[in-house]
XYZ file of C-alpha atoms in Angstrom:
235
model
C 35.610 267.662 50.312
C 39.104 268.291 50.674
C 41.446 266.454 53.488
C 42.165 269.021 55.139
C 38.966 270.710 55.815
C 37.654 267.255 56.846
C 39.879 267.558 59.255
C 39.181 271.181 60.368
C 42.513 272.703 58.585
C 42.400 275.526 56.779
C 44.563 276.713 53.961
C 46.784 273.405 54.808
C 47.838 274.957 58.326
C 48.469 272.227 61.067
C 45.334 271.315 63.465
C 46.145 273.687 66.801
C 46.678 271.513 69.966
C 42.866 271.682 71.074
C 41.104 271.021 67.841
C 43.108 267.732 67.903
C 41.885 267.122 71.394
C 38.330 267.605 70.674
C 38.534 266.149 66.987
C 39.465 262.921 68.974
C 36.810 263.179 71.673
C 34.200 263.767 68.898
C 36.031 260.238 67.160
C 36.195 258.334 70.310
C 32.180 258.966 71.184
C 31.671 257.960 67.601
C 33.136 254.885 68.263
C 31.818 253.940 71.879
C 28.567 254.641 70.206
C 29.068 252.080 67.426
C 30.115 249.617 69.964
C 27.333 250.013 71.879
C 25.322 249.558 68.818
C 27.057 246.446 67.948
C 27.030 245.142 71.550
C 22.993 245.499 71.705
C 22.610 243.746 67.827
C 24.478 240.624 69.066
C 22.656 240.593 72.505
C 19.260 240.477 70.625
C 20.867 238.433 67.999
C 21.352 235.556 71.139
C 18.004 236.074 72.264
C 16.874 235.091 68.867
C 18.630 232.377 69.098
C 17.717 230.642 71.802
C 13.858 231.629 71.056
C 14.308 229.915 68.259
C 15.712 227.112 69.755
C 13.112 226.708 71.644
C 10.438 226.730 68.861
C 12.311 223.942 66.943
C 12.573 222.003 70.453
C 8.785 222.015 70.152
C 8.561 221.305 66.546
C 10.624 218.355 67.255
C 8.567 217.131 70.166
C 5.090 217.987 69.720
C 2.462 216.094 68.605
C 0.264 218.803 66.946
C 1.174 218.068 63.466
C -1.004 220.911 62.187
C 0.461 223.868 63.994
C 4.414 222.531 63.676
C 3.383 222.873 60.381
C 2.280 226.596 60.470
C 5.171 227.252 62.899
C 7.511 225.455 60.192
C 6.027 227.787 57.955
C 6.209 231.129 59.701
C 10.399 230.523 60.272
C 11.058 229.467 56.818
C 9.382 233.149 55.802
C 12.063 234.898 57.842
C 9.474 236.237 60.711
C 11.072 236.497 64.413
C 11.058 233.344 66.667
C 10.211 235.585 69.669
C 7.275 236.843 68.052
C 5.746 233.451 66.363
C 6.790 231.875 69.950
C 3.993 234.673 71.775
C 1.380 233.446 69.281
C 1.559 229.879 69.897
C 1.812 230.470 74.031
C -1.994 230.903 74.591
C -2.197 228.628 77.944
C -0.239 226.066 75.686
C 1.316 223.924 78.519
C 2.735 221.688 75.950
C 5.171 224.683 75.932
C 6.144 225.032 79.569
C 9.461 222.757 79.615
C 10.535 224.434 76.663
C 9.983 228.365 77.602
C 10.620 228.719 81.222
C 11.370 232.480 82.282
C 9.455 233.546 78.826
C 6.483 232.146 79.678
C 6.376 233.681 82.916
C 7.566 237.317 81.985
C 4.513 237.611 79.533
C 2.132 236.534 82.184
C 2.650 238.955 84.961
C -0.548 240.888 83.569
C -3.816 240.664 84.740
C -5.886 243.689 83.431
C -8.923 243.385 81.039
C -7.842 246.212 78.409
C -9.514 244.297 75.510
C -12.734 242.494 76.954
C -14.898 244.088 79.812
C -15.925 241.677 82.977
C -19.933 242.190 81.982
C -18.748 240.698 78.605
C -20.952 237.365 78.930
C -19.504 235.893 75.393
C -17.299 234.086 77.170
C -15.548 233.089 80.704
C -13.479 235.548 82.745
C -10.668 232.937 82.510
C -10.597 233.100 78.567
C -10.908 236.926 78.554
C -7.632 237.258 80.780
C -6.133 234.385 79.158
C -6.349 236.429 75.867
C -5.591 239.632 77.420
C -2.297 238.400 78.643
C -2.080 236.523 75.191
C -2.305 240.027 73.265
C -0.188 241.786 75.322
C 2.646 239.147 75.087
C 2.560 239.346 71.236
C 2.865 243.506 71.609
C 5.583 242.960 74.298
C 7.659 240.796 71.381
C 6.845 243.294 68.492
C 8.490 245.661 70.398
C 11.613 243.986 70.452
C 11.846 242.855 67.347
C 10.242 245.836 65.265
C 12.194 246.397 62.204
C 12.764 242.624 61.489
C 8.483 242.278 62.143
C 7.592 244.483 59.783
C 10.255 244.444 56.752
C 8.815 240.561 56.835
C 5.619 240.620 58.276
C 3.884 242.384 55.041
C 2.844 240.499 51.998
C 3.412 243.253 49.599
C 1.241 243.716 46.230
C 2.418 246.511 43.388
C -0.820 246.598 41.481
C -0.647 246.696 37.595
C -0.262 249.822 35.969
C -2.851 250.440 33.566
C -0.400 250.977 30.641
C 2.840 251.382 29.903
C 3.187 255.122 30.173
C 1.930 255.878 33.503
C 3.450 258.892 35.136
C 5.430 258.794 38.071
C 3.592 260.654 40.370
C 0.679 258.676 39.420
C 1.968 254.954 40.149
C -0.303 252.919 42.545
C 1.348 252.619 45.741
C 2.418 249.004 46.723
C -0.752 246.899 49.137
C 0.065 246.060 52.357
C -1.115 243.205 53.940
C -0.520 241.163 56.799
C 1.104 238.124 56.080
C -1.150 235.052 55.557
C 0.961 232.394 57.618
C 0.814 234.681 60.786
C -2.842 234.988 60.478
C -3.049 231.349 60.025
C -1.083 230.444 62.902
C -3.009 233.069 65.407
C -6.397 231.827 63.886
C -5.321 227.962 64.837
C -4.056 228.971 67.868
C -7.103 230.581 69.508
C -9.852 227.782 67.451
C -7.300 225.305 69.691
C -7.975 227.509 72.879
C -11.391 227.899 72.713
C -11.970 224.131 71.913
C -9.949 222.928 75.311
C -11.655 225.428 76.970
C -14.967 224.043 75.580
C -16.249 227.836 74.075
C -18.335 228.025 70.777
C -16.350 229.338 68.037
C -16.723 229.950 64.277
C -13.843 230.103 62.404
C -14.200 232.772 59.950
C -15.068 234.932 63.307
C -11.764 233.845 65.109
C -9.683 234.521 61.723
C -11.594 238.098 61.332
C -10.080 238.757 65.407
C -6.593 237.297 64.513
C -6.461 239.632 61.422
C -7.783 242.476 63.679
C -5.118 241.988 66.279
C -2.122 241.452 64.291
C -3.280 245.176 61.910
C -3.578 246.443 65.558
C -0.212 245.368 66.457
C 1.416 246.382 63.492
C 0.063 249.835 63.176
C 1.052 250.159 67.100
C 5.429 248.653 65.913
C 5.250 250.980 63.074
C 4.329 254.407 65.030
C 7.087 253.202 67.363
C 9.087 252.727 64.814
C 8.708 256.081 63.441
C 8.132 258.188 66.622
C 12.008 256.666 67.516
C 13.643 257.982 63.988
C 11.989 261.069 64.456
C 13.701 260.881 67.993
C 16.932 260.061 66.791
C 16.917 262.581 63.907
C 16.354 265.363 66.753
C 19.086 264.030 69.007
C 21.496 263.708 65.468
């Protein structure tokens, strides 16, 4: 593209008084939207921070070897502190001194959306205490949703059957939800329900912490989507 038609000139004539004027409107909107942009980015980029300060406050002090390990685990694979920090904050009051505000935004909450009150399976306590567990993990996904999922997924390309596989024809890449999270949510609620003194079976509460996390997942990426569709409109 030539200068001067970037620059609304044609035929090299000099930009009339009010193209100028609007040319810089259109440039000065450009830029208060960039700043704005870059304003929000280091905003969440602080919250991050002092999530994950938190989290390594309770690495540091806590005496459950097992899940500092998972924890440990779940930061070194890039996955966001606010989001590993609503896992581990089932009615963990090992957490309190360390979360403060966090702890009690997430629990404002009350209503039964996954488990029904003639549920007998377990006690009305637990089935709000996970309720407002869930919905704390959702409340994080949302505002962390592109880092979630670009590191969230353990991705598989599955082998090609030979060498001269068409294009069009390529498997597409397996999605699946990272092992470590499903770990750490599995451990998390087998620690709940044994301080609460509820029967569990494992494989059961890792077959729920796999079902939540797809849940939540599938929920950040329509988000996801349904705002770049949004933005593309308003573009």
């Amino acid at each position: 593209m030539a200068l001067e038609n970037f620059f609304g000139l044609e035929g090299g004539e000099p930009m009339s008084e009010a193209a100028f004027e609007a040319f810089k409107e259109r440039m000065q909107e450009a830029w208060a939207q960039i700043a704005a942009i870059k304003k929000e980015e280091q905003k969440q980029k602080q919250k991050e921070d002092d999530l994950l300060k938190f989290l390594m406050a309770f690495v540091k002090n806590s005496q459950k070897n097992e899940l500092t390990l998972l924890i440990s685990r779940a930061l070194e694979q890039n996955l966001p502190a606010g989001f590993i920090l609503s896992i581990i904050m089932l009615e963990n009051e090992e957490l309190k001194p360390f979360v403060g505000d966090f702890m009690k935004q997430n629990s404002s909450s009350h209503a039964l959306t996954f488990f029904g009150e003639d549920d007998a399976s377990m006690p009305l306590k637990a089935k709000i205490a996970i309720d407002i567990w869930m919905k704390g993990m959702m409340f994080q996904a949302e505002e962390y949703p592109q880092k979630l999922i670009k590191y969230g997924y353990d991705v598989e390309i599955p082998e090609e059957n030979d060498g001269f596989q068409e294009e069009e024809t390529k498997p597409e890449p397996q999605k699946t939800i990272k092992k470590i999270l499903i770990q750490l949510c599995t451990f998390v609620l087998r620690d709940y329900f044994e301080r609460m003194k509820i029967e569990n079976d494992f494989e059961r509460l890792q077959e729920f912490s796999e079902f939540i996390l797809k849940g939540i997942f599938t929920r950040t990426e329509e988000a996801l989507r349904s705002r770049e569709l949004l933005d593309g409109k308003k573009s």
